[in-house]
Structure formats: C-alpha cells, structure tokens
PDB file of C-alpha atoms in Angstrom:
ATOM      1  CA  MET A  17       0.000   0.000   0.000  1.00 97.00           C
ATOM      2  CA  LYS A  18       0.959   3.614  -0.388  1.00 98.00           C
ATOM      3  CA  ILE A  19       0.693   5.383   2.953  1.00 98.00           C
ATOM      4  CA  ALA A  20       0.672   9.162   3.413  1.00 98.00           C
ATOM      5  CA  ILE A  21       1.976  10.293   6.794  1.00 98.00           C
ATOM      6  CA  GLY A  22       2.097  13.675   8.465  1.00 98.00           C
ATOM      7  CA  ALA A  23       2.631  15.244  11.846  1.00 98.00           C
ATOM      8  CA  ASP A  24       2.828  18.600  13.523  1.00 98.00           C
ATOM      9  CA  HIS A  25       5.541  19.767  15.922  1.00 98.00           C
ATOM     10  CA  ALA A  26       4.022  17.723  18.774  1.00 98.00           C
ATOM     11  CA  GLY A  27       3.992  14.492  16.761  1.00 98.00           C
ATOM     12  CA  TYR A  28       7.014  14.617  14.472  1.00 98.00           C
ATOM     13  CA  ARG A  29       9.304  12.593  16.745  1.00 98.00           C
ATOM     14  CA  LEU A  30       6.894   9.659  16.788  1.00 98.00           C
ATOM     15  CA  LYS A  31       6.306  10.024  13.040  1.00 98.00           C
ATOM     16  CA  ASP A  32      10.028   9.930  12.357  1.00 97.00           C
ATOM     17  CA  GLU A  33      10.332   6.758  14.479  1.00 97.00           C
ATOM     18  CA  LEU A  34       7.400   5.098  12.677  1.00 98.00           C
ATOM     19  CA  VAL A  35       8.542   5.765   9.100  1.00 98.00           C
ATOM     20  CA  PRO A  36      11.170   2.976   9.007  1.00 98.00           C
ATOM     21  CA  PHE A  37       8.766   0.600  10.766  1.00 98.00           C
ATOM     22  CA  ILE A  38       6.051   1.169   8.141  1.00 98.00           C
ATOM     23  CA  GLN A  39       8.600   0.744   5.356  1.00 98.00           C
ATOM     24  CA  SER A  40       9.786  -2.510   6.970  1.00 98.00           C
ATOM     25  CA  LEU A  41       6.219  -3.806   6.556  1.00 98.00           C
ATOM     26  CA  GLY A  42       6.641  -3.336   2.805  1.00 98.00           C
ATOM     27  CA  HIS A  43       4.617  -0.155   2.356  1.00 98.00           C
ATOM     28  CA  GLU A  44       5.537   2.869   0.264  1.00 98.00           C
ATOM     29  CA  LEU A  45       5.444   6.150   2.201  1.00 98.00           C
ATOM     30  CA  GLU A  46       4.828   9.759   1.328  1.00 98.00           C
ATOM     31  CA  ASP A  47       5.907  11.937   4.267  1.00 98.00           C
ATOM     32  CA  VAL A  48       4.315  15.396   4.109  1.00 98.00           C
ATOM     33  CA  GLY A  49       6.167  16.656   7.215  1.00 96.00           C
ATOM     34  CA  CYS A  50       6.815  18.225   9.557  1.00 97.00           C
ATOM     35  CA  SER A  51      10.227  17.391  10.973  1.00 92.00           C
ATOM     36  CA  CYS A  52      10.805  20.123  13.538  1.00 94.00           C
ATOM     37  CA  ASP A  53       9.796  21.156  17.030  1.00 93.00           C
ATOM     38  CA  GLN A  54       8.924  24.718  16.012  1.00 96.00           C
ATOM     39  CA  SER A  55       5.211  25.389  16.421  1.00 97.00           C
ATOM     40  CA  VAL A  56       3.202  24.675  13.283  1.00 97.00           C
ATOM     41  CA  ASP A  57      -0.521  24.340  12.612  1.00 98.00           C
ATOM     42  CA  TYR A  58      -1.827  20.748  12.475  1.00 98.00           C
ATOM     43  CA  PRO A  59      -4.353  21.445   9.670  1.00 98.00           C
ATOM     44  CA  ASP A  60      -1.405  22.277   7.398  1.00 98.00           C
ATOM     45  CA  TYR A  61      -0.318  18.616   7.675  1.00 98.00           C
ATOM     46  CA  ALA A  62      -3.704  16.924   8.060  1.00 98.00           C
ATOM     47  CA  LEU A  63      -4.991  18.382   4.780  1.00 98.00           C
ATOM     48  CA  PRO A  64      -2.215  17.077   2.479  1.00 98.00           C
ATOM     49  CA  VAL A  65      -2.512  13.579   3.949  1.00 98.00           C
ATOM     50  CA  ALA A  66      -6.312  13.620   3.697  1.00 98.00           C
ATOM     51  CA  ASP A  67      -6.132  14.968   0.147  1.00 98.00           C
ATOM     52  CA  LEU A  68      -3.716  12.232  -0.932  1.00 98.00           C
ATOM     53  CA  VAL A  69      -6.084   9.580   0.433  1.00 98.00           C
ATOM     54  CA  ALA A  70      -9.314  11.183  -0.819  1.00 98.00           C
ATOM     55  CA  SER A  71      -7.861  11.599  -4.320  1.00 98.00           C
ATOM     56  CA  GLY A  72      -6.649   7.993  -4.443  1.00 98.00           C
ATOM     57  CA  ARG A  73      -2.981   8.965  -4.669  1.00 98.00           C
ATOM     58  CA  ALA A  74      -2.487   7.160  -1.335  1.00 98.00           C
ATOM     59  CA  ASP A  75      -4.336   4.117  -0.042  1.00 98.00           C
ATOM     60  CA  ARG A  76      -4.300   5.162   3.609  1.00 98.00           C
ATOM     61  CA  GLY A  77      -3.089   8.000   5.792  1.00 99.00           C
ATOM     62  CA  ILE A  78      -1.541   8.317   9.232  1.00 99.00           C
ATOM     63  CA  LEU A  79      -1.553  11.555  11.236  1.00 98.00           C
ATOM     64  CA  ILE A  80       0.193  12.344  14.499  1.00 98.00           C
ATOM     65  CA  CYS A  81      -0.021  15.368  16.766  1.00 98.00           C
ATOM     66  CA  GLY A  82       0.178  15.733  20.540  1.00 98.00           C
ATOM     67  CA  THR A  83      -3.164  14.050  21.197  1.00 98.00           C
ATOM     68  CA  GLY A  84      -4.343  13.097  17.700  1.00 98.00           C
ATOM     69  CA  ILE A  85      -7.544  15.055  18.305  1.00 98.00           C
ATOM     70  CA  GLY A  86      -6.805  18.098  16.152  1.00 98.00           C
ATOM     71  CA  MET A  87      -5.512  15.980  13.293  1.00 98.00           C
ATOM     72  CA  SER A  88      -8.591  13.753  13.326  1.00 98.00           C
ATOM     73  CA  ILE A  89     -10.950  16.735  13.367  1.00 98.00           C
ATOM     74  CA  ALA A  90      -9.146  18.401  10.454  1.00 98.00           C
ATOM     75  CA  ALA A  91      -8.878  15.218   8.366  1.00 98.00           C
ATOM     76  CA  ASN A  92     -12.567  14.416   8.795  1.00 97.00           C
ATOM     77  CA  LYS A  93     -13.484  17.726   7.133  1.00 96.00           C
ATOM     78  CA  VAL A  94     -12.235  16.314   3.805  1.00 97.00           C
ATOM     79  CA  LYS A  95     -14.881  14.548   1.730  1.00 96.00           C
ATOM     80  CA  GLY A  96     -14.233  10.823   1.552  1.00 97.00           C
ATOM     81  CA  ILE A  97     -12.121  10.649   4.685  1.00 98.00           C
ATOM     82  CA  ARG A  98     -13.027   8.451   7.614  1.00 98.00           C
ATOM     83  CA  CYS A  99     -10.339   9.221  10.175  1.00 98.00           C
ATOM     84  CA  ALA A 100     -10.277   7.496  13.561  1.00 98.00           C
ATOM     85  CA  LEU A 101      -8.355   8.573  16.629  1.00 98.00           C
ATOM     86  CA  VAL A 102      -6.861   5.358  18.040  1.00 98.00           C
ATOM     87  CA  HIS A 103      -4.695   4.673  21.080  1.00 98.00           C
ATOM     88  CA  ASP A 104      -5.278   0.934  21.602  1.00 98.00           C
ATOM     89  CA  MET A 105      -5.137  -2.265  19.598  1.00 98.00           C
ATOM     90  CA  PHE A 106      -8.822  -3.202  19.939  1.00 98.00           C
ATOM     91  CA  SER A 107      -9.922   0.120  18.444  1.00 98.00           C
ATOM     92  CA  ALA A 108      -7.361  -0.192  15.634  1.00 98.00           C
ATOM     93  CA  LYS A 109      -8.925  -3.475  14.556  1.00 98.00           C
ATOM     94  CA  ALA A 110     -12.532  -2.418  15.115  1.00 98.00           C
ATOM     95  CA  THR A 111     -12.227   0.844  13.209  1.00 98.00           C
ATOM     96  CA  ARG A 112     -11.054  -1.024  10.122  1.00 98.00           C
ATOM     97  CA  GLU A 113     -13.509  -3.932  10.397  1.00 98.00           C
ATOM     98  CA  HIS A 114     -16.567  -1.838  11.255  1.00 98.00           C
ATOM     99  CA  ASN A 115     -15.919   1.669   9.911  1.00 98.00           C
ATOM    100  CA  ASP A 116     -13.601   1.113   6.922  1.00 98.00           C
ATOM    101  CA  THR A 117     -11.393   3.973   8.114  1.00 98.00           C
ATOM    102  CA  ASN A 118      -8.843   5.246   5.664  1.00 98.00           C
ATOM    103  CA  VAL A 119      -6.915   7.596   7.956  1.00 99.00           C
ATOM    104  CA  LEU A 120      -5.507   6.856  11.402  1.00 99.00           C
ATOM    105  CA  ALA A 121      -4.744   9.572  13.977  1.00 98.00           C
ATOM    106  CA  MET A 122      -2.622   9.087  17.076  1.00 98.00           C
ATOM    107  CA  GLY A 123      -1.137  11.252  19.820  1.00 98.00           C
ATOM    108  CA  GLU A 124       2.584  11.264  20.574  1.00 98.00           C
ATOM    109  CA  ARG A 125       1.856  12.574  24.083  1.00 98.00           C
ATOM    110  CA  VAL A 126      -0.583   9.707  24.685  1.00 98.00           C
ATOM    111  CA  ILE A 127       1.211   6.575  23.462  1.00 98.00           C
ATOM    112  CA  GLY A 128       4.761   5.422  22.904  1.00 96.00           C
ATOM    113  CA  PRO A 129       6.415   4.032  19.795  1.00 98.00           C
ATOM    114  CA  GLY A 130       5.864   0.348  20.651  1.00 98.00           C
ATOM    115  CA  VAL A 131       2.107   0.763  21.046  1.00 98.00           C
ATOM    116  CA  ALA A 132       1.976   2.988  17.965  1.00 98.00           C
ATOM    117  CA  GLN A 133       3.751   0.336  15.896  1.00 98.00           C
ATOM    118  CA  GLU A 134       1.320  -2.372  16.986  1.00 98.00           C
ATOM    119  CA  ILE A 135      -1.673  -0.108  16.290  1.00 98.00           C
ATOM    120  CA  ILE A 136      -0.361   0.656  12.807  1.00 98.00           C
ATOM    121  CA  ARG A 137       0.400  -2.996  12.049  1.00 98.00           C
ATOM    122  CA  ILE A 138      -3.104  -4.073  13.085  1.00 98.00           C
ATOM    123  CA  TRP A 139      -4.776  -1.140  11.311  1.00 98.00           C
ATOM    124  CA  LEU A 140      -2.908  -1.763   8.054  1.00 98.00           C
ATOM    125  CA  GLU A 141      -3.469  -5.537   8.100  1.00 98.00           C
ATOM    126  CA  THR A 142      -7.160  -5.526   9.061  1.00 98.00           C
ATOM    127  CA  PRO A 143      -9.629  -5.519   6.159  1.00 98.00           C
ATOM    128  CA  PHE A 144     -13.089  -3.990   6.211  1.00 98.00           C
ATOM    129  CA  SER A 145     -15.551  -6.749   7.117  1.00 96.00           C
ATOM    130  CA  ASN A 146     -18.010  -5.839   4.337  1.00 94.00           C
ATOM    131  CA  GLY A 147     -20.686  -7.055   6.707  1.00 92.00           C
ATOM    132  CA  GLU A 148     -24.129  -5.895   5.695  1.00 95.00           C
ATOM    133  CA  ARG A 149     -24.733  -3.845   8.845  1.00 94.00           C
ATOM    134  CA  HIS A 150     -21.304  -2.194   8.623  1.00 96.00           C
ATOM    135  CA  VAL A 151     -21.670  -1.372   4.919  1.00 96.00           C
ATOM    136  CA  GLY A 152     -25.052   0.182   5.677  1.00 96.00           C
ATOM    137  CA  ARG A 153     -23.630   2.298   8.479  1.00 95.00           C
ATOM    138  CA  VAL A 154     -20.674   3.517   6.433  1.00 96.00           C
ATOM    139  CA  ASN A 155     -23.091   4.389   3.608  1.00 96.00           C
ATOM    140  CA  LYS A 156     -25.201   6.402   6.074  1.00 95.00           C
ATOM    141  CA  VAL A 157     -22.095   8.332   7.150  1.00 95.00           C
ATOM    142  CA  MET A 158     -21.305   9.026   3.492  1.00 94.00           C
ATOM    143  CA  GLN A 159     -24.886  10.257   2.974  1.00 94.00           C
ATOM    144  CA  ILE A 160     -24.451  12.685   5.882  1.00 93.00           C
ATOM    145  CA  GLU A 161     -21.182  13.866   4.326  1.00 92.00           C
ATOM    146  CA  ALA A 162     -22.900  14.397   0.949  1.00 92.00           C
ATOM    147  CA  LYS A 163     -25.801  16.273   2.529  1.00 92.00           C
ATOM    148  CA  PHE A 164     -23.581  18.775   4.292  1.00 89.00           C
ATOM    149  CA  ALA A 165     -20.745  18.997   1.757  1.00 81.00           C
ATOM    150  CA  ASP A 166     -22.233  22.051   0.078  1.00 72.00           C
ATOM    151  CA  ALA A 167     -23.882  23.550   3.166  1.00 63.00           C
TER     152      ALA A 167
END
C-alpha cells in the first residue's frame, strides 16, 4: 500500500520513528512533514494527507499530533475521509472492520512508539468486514457527508 503520513511539531518525533517501521512492513510512504519542534498548525499537515487519500494517490493516511484530536478533526473535514483517533489495539482493529477507516490519527503525548507500531500494524493488516450492517452504516455516514458537503 501507499501510505501518506504527516505530523505537527508535537507528533514529528513519533512520526520519524514510525517511518522505518512502516517501510519494513513493505509499504511505500509519502511523508508530508513536519520534521521540527517549532510550532506549526496541524491542519497544514492533516490536509495534504487527507487529500492524498481522498484523491486515491495514497491508499491510507496516518496523522500524528500531541493528542491526535486536532488531526482527526481536520482530516474528517475532507470529503471521503473516515479518520479514527486510536490509542489501543482493539480500536485499531474495530475501526477497520466496522468503519472502513482510511486515515488513522494518534497522539505522541498519549502513546509510545511500541504501542503505535502495533496499532499501525493491526490497522494496516485488518480488512473492512463488508458485513451488511457495517456497509449500511458507512453508507449512512457518506450520505451525511454528501448532505452537508455544500452547506
């Protein structure tokens, strides 16, 4: 898979640690930044990742900030993005199986690299269940998105 990854100043250290791990799993990466501890605005990194995924130029996206909250909010403003904030392995699996998420958000100030690696591995390896009830729910979310896209 092609994975787009981005972080702000509060998440870049974790991002930089995760890049070689993701590559070791055999995935291609597009790193949109940042790589500094100078204050930057998380939407400036969430948007390029979300755009790469929404346009099909990346299969999935990973976003990291201090908590993951800001990144997930910003990414979910992009049509076609289903971003989940995840800090545990159960949620990583469930959000793929049940919600067909295409972007993952995490917080560097919340979890360490070992947990982040396991979350990413599970999230990348878990397919959407395509279960009837889950497909219906994802379609309802997409209908909400379509209704308010031009509002």
